[in-house]
CSV table of C-alpha atoms and ligand atoms in Angstrom, one decimal:
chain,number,residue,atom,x,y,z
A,15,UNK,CA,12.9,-13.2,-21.6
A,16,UNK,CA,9.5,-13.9,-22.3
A,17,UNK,CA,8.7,-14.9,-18.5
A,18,UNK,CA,9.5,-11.0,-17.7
A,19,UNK,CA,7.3,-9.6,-20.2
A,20,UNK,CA,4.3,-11.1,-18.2
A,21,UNK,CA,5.7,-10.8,-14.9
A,22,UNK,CA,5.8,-6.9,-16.3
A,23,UNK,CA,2.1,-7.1,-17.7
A,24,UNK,CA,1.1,-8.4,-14.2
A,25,UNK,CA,2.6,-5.9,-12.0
A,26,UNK,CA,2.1,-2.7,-14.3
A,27,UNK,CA,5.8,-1.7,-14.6
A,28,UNK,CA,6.6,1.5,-15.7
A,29,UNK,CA,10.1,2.9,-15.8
A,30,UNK,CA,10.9,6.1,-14.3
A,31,UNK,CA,14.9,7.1,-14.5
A,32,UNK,CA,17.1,7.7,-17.0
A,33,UNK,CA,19.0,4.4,-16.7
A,34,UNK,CA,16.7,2.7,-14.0
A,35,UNK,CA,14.1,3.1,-11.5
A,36,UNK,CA,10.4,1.7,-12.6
A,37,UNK,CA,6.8,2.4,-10.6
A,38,UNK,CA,5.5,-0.7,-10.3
A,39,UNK,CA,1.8,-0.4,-9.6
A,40,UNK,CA,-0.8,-3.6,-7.9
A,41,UNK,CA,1.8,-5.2,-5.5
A,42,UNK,CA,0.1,-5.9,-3.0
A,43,UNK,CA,1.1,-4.7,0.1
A,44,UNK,CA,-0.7,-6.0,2.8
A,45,UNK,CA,-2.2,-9.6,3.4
A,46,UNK,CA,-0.7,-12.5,1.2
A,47,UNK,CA,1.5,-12.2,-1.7
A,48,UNK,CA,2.3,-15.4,-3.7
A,49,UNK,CA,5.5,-16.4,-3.9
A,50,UNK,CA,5.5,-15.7,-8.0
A,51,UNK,CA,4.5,-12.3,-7.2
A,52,UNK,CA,7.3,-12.0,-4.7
A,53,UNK,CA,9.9,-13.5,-7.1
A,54,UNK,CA,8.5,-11.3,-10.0
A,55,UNK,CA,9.1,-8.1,-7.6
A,56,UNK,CA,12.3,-9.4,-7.2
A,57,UNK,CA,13.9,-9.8,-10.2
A,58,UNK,CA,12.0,-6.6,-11.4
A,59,UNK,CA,14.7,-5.1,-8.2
A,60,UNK,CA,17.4,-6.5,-9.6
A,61,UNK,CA,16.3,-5.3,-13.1
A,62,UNK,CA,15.8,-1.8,-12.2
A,63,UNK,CA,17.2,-1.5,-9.0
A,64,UNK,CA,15.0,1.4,-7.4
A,65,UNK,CA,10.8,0.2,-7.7
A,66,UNK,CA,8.3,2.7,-6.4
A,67,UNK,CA,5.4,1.5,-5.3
A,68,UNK,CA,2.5,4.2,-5.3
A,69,UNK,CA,-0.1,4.8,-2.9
A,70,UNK,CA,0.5,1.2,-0.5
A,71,UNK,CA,-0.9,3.2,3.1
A,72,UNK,CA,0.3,0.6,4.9
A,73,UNK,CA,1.4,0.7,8.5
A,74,UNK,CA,4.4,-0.2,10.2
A,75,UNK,CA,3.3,-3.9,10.8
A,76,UNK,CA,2.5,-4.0,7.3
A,77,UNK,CA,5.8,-2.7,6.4
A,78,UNK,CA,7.6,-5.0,9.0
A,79,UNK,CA,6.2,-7.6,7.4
A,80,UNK,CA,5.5,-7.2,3.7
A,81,UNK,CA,9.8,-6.6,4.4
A,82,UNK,CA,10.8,-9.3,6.0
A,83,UNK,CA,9.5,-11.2,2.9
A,84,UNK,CA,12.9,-10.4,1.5
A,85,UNK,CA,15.3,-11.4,4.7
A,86,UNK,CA,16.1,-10.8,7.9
A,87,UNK,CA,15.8,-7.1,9.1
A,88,UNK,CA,18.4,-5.0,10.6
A,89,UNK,CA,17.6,-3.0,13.6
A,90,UNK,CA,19.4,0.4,13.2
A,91,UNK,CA,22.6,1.3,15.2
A,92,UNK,CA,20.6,4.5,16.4
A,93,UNK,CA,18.3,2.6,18.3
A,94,UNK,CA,16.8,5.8,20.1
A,95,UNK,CA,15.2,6.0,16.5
A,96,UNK,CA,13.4,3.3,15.8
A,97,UNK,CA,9.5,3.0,16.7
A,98,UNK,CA,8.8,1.3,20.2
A,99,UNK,CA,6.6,-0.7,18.8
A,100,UNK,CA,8.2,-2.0,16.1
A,101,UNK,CA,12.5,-1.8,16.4
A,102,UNK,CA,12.7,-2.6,12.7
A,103,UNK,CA,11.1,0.8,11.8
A,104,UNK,CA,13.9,3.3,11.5
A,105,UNK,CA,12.2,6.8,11.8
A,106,UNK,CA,13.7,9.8,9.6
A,107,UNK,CA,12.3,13.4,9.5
A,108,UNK,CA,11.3,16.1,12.1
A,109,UNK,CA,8.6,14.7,13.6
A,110,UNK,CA,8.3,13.0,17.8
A,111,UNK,CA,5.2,11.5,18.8
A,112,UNK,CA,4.1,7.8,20.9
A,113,UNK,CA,7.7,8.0,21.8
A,114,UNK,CA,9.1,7.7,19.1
A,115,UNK,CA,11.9,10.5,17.7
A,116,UNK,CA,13.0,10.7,14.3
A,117,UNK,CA,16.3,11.1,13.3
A,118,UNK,CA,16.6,14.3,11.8
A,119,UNK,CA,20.2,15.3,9.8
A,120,UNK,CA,20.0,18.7,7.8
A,121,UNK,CA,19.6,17.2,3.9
A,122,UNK,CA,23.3,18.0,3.1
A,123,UNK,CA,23.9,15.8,0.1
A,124,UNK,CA,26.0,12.6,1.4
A,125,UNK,CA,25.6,10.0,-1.6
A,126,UNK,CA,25.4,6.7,0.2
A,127,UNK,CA,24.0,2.7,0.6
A,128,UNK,CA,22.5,1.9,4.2
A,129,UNK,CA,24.5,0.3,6.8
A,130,UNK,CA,27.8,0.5,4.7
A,131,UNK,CA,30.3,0.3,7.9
A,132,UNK,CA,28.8,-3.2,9.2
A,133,UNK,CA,30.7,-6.0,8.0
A,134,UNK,CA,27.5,-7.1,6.1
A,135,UNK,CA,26.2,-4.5,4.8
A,136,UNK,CA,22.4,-4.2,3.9
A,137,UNK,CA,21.3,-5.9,0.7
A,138,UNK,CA,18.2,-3.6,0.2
A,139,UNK,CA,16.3,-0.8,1.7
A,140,UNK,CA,12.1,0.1,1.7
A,141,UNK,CA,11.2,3.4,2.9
A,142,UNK,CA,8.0,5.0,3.2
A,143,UNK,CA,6.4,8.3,2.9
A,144,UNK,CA,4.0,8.8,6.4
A,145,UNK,CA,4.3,12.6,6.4
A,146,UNK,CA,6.0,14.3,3.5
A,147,UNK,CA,6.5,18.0,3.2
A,148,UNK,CA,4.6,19.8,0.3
A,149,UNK,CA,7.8,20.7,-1.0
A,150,UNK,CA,11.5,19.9,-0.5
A,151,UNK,CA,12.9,16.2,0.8
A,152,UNK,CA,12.8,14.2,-2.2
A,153,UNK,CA,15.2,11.5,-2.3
A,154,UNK,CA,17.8,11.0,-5.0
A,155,UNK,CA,18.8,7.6,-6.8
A,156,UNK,CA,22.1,7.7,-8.4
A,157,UNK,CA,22.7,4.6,-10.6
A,158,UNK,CA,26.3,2.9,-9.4
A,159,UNK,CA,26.0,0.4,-12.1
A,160,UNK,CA,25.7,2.6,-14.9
A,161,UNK,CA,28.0,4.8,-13.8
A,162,UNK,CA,30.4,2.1,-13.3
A,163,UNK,CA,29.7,1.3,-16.8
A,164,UNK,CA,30.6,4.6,-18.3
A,165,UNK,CA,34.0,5.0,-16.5
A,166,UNK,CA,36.9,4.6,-19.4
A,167,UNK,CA,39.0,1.9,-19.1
A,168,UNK,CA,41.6,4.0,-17.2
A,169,UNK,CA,39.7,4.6,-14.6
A,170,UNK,CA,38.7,1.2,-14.1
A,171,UNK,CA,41.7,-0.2,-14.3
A,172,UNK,CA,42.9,2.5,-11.5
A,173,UNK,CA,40.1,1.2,-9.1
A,174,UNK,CA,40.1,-2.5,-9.8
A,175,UNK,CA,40.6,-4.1,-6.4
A,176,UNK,CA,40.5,-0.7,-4.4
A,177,UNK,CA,39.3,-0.9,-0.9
A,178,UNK,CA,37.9,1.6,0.9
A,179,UNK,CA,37.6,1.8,5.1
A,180,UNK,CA,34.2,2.7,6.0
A,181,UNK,CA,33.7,3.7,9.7
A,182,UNK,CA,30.9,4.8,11.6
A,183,UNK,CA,33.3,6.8,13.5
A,184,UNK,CA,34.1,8.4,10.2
A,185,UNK,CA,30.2,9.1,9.9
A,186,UNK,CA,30.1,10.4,13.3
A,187,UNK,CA,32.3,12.9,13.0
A,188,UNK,CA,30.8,14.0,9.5
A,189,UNK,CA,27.1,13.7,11.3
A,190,UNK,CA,28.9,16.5,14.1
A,191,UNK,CA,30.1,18.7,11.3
A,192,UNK,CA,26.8,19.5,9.9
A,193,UNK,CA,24.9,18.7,12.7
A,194,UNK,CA,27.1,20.6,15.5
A,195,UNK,CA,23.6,20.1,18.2
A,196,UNK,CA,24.0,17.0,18.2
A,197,UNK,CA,26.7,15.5,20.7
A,198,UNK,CA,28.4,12.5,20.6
A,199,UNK,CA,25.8,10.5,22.8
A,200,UNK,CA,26.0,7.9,19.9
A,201,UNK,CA,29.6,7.1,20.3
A,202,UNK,CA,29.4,3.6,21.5
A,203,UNK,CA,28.3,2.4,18.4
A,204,UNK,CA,31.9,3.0,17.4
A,205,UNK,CA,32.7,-0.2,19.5
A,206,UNK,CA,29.8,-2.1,18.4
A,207,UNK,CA,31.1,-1.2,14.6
A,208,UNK,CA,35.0,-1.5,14.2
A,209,UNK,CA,35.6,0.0,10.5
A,210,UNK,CA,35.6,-2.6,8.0
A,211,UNK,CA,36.9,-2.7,4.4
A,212,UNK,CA,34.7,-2.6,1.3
A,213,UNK,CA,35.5,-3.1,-2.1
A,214,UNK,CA,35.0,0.0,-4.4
A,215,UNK,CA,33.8,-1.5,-7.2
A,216,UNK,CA,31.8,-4.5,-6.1
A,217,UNK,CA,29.6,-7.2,-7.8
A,218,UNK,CA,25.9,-7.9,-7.6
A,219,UNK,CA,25.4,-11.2,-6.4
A,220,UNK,CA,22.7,-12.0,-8.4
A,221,UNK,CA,23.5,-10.0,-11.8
A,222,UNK,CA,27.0,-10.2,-11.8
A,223,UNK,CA,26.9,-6.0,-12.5
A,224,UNK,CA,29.6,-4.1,-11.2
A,225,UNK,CA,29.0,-1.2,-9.4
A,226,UNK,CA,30.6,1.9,-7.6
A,227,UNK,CA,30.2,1.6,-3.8
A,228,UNK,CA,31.1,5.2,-2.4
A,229,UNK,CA,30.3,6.3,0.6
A,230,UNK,CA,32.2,9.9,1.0
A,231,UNK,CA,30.7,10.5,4.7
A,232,UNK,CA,31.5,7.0,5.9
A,233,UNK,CA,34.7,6.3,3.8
A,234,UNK,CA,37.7,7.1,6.3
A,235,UNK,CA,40.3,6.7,3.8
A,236,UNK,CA,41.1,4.1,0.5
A,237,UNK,CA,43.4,1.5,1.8
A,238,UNK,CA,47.3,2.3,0.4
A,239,UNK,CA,46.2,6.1,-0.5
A,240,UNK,CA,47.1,8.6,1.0
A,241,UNK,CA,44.6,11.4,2.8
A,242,UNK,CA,44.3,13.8,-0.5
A,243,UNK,CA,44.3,11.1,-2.8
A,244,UNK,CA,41.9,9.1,-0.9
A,245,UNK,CA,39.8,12.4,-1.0
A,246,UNK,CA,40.4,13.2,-4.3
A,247,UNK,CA,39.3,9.9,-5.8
A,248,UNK,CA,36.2,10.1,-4.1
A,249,UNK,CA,35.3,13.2,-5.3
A,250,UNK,CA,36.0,12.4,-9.1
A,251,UNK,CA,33.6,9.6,-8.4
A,252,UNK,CA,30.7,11.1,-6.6
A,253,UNK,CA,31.5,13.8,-9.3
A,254,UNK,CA,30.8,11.5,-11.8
A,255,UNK,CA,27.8,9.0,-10.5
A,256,UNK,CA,26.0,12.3,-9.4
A,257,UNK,CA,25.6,13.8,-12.5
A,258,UNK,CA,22.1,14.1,-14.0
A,259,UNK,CA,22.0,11.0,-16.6
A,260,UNK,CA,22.4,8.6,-13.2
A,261,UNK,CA,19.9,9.8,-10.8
A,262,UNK,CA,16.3,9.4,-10.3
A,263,UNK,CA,14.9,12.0,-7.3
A,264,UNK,CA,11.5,10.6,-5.9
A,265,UNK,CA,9.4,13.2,-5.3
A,266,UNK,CA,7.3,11.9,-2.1
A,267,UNK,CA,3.5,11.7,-2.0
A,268,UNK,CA,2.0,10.2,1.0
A,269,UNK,CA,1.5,6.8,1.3
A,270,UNK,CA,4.4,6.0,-1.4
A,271,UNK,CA,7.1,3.0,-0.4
A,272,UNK,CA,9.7,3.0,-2.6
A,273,UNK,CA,12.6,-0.1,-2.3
A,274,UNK,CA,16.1,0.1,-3.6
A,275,UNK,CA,18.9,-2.5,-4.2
A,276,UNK,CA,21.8,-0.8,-2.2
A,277,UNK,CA,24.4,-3.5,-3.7
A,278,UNK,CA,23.9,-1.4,-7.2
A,279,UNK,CA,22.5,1.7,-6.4
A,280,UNK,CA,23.1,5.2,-4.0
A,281,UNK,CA,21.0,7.0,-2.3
A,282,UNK,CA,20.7,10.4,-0.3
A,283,UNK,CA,18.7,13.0,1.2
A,284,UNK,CA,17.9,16.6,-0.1
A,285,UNK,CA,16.7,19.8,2.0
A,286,UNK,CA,13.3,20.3,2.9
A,287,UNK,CA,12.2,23.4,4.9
A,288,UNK,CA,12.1,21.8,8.4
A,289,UNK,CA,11.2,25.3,10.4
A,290,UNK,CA,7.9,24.9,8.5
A,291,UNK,CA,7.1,21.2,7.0
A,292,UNK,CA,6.9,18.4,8.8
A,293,UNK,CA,8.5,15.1,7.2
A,294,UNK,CA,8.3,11.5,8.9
A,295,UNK,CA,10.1,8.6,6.8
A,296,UNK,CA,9.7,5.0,7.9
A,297,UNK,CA,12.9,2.5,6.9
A,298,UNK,CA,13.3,-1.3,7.2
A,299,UNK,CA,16.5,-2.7,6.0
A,300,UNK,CA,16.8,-6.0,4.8
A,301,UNK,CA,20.1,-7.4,5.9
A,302,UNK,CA,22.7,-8.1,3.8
A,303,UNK,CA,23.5,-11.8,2.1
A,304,UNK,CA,19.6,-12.6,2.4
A,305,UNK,CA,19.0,-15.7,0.3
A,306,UNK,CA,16.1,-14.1,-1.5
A,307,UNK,CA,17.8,-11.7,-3.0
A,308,UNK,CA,20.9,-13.3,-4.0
A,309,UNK,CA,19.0,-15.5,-6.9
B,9,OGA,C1,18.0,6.7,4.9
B,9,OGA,C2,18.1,7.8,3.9
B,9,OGA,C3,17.1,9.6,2.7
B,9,OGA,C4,16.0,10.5,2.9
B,9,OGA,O1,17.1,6.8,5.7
B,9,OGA,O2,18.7,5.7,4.7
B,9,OGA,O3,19.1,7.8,3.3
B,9,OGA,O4,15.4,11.1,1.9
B,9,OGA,N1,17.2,8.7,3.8
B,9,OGA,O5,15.6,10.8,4.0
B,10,MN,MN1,20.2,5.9,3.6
């Protein structure tokens, strides 16, 4: 489309992954941004699905609201997280200062999209880089739509209509397992979040792509399997989207916001040497069926 190829000249697109992912360089940030650079940014998401933006060094009112450009934000079930200041800010890392505590989980590999167990889940995620170890806790990018793509017709046909219960009981109790300091003082939010069904393959509203929605920490079971086939299919498909042709991991530099589409793509944390680096991660979460996003 020729309208792309100079939306692409404008914003300096770059792609970074093997089957997606592009650094898109000069959006700005801060201050005003037109709507046709908005709508360019956004169908550069849908088209790639992770954008990084380099070097933005914004703050969180800037990310607040350069966010809510896309939608409505959630405010994360672990409230205790979130910056005082701002609720939107959902703090990740090692790192408690102003009152503020981030929500640190040991990087064990859990393949994910945001807010998976609410009944809407989150259309997109930004997250930025405020401290970021010299080494260690880059975030990984796994293409669900390609990988999708590449399953043989079998295996498609075995997961057509699939749904899968995702709970954040389910998470809970994974979160304990790995985690085993920290107690179940976040257990209301069981109550707040019954489990809810999502499809595992679902469709991007706005591209029509299929894509592979597995959530292994979050997914209690798939509805009419049983425990070890529930288990067992999950596995064969984090097996497969995990492997190195389908993911992009971000190396963090300061000052770096990178946005991803969760409704095509998965996402999770990797180790970083928290007895000696400190890591602080700002998130806003654009909820889920935001008009913006669905064109
Ligand atoms: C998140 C997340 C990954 C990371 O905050 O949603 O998955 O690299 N973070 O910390
Ligand atoms: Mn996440």
């Amino acid at each position: 489309m020729n309208h792309i190829a100079v939306k692409d000249a404008a914003l300096s697109v770059r792609p970074i992954g093997p089957t997606f992912g592009a650094e898109v360089s000069l959006m700005p940030i801060n201050g005003d941004v037109s709507p046709e650079l908005l709508t360019q940014f956004i169908s550069l998401l849908h088209r790639y699905r992770v954008l990084v933006v380099p070097s933005v060094y914004a703050d969180p009112a800037d990310l607040v609201a350069f966010s809510a450009r896309f939608g409505p934000l959630e405010i994360h079930s672990r409230f205790e997280n979130t910056l005082p200041a701002h609720r939107e800010v959902f703090c990740v890392g090692n790192v408690e200062r102003d009152g503020m505590k981030a929500s640190f989980s040991r990087g064990v590999e859990q393949w994910h999209a945001d807010s998976s167990y609410r009944s809407v889940p989150s259309d997109a995620s930004l997250f930025y880089g405020e401290i970021v170890p010299p080494e260690g806790g880059e975030t990984m990018f796994a293409d669900a739509t390609a990988a999708y793509r590449s399953l043989d017709s079998v295996m498609k046909r075995q997961i057509e209509g699939l749904q899968a219960m995702h709970s954040l009981e389910t998470l809970r109790l994974w979160g304990q397992r790995h985690n085993p300091e920290r107690t179940g003082d976040i257990g209301s939010q069981a109550v707040e979040f019954p489990a809810v069904r999502q499809p595992l393959v679902r469709v991007h509203p706005a591209t029509g792509a299929k894509s592979l929605y597995v959530c292994p920490a979050v997914i209690s079971h798939i509805e009419g399997l049983d425990a070890a086939a529930s288990s067992a299919l999950i596995e064969a498909l984090i097996a497969h989207i995990a492997q190195p042709r389908f993911v992009y991991s971000h190396r963090w530099h300061k000052g770096d916001l990178v946005m991803w589409d969760n409704r095509a793509v998965l996402h999770t944390a990797s180790l970083f040497d928290h007895t000696r680096f400190q890591r602080l991660m700002y998130r806003t979460t654009v909820a889920g069926n935001a008009p913006a996003l669905a064109a």
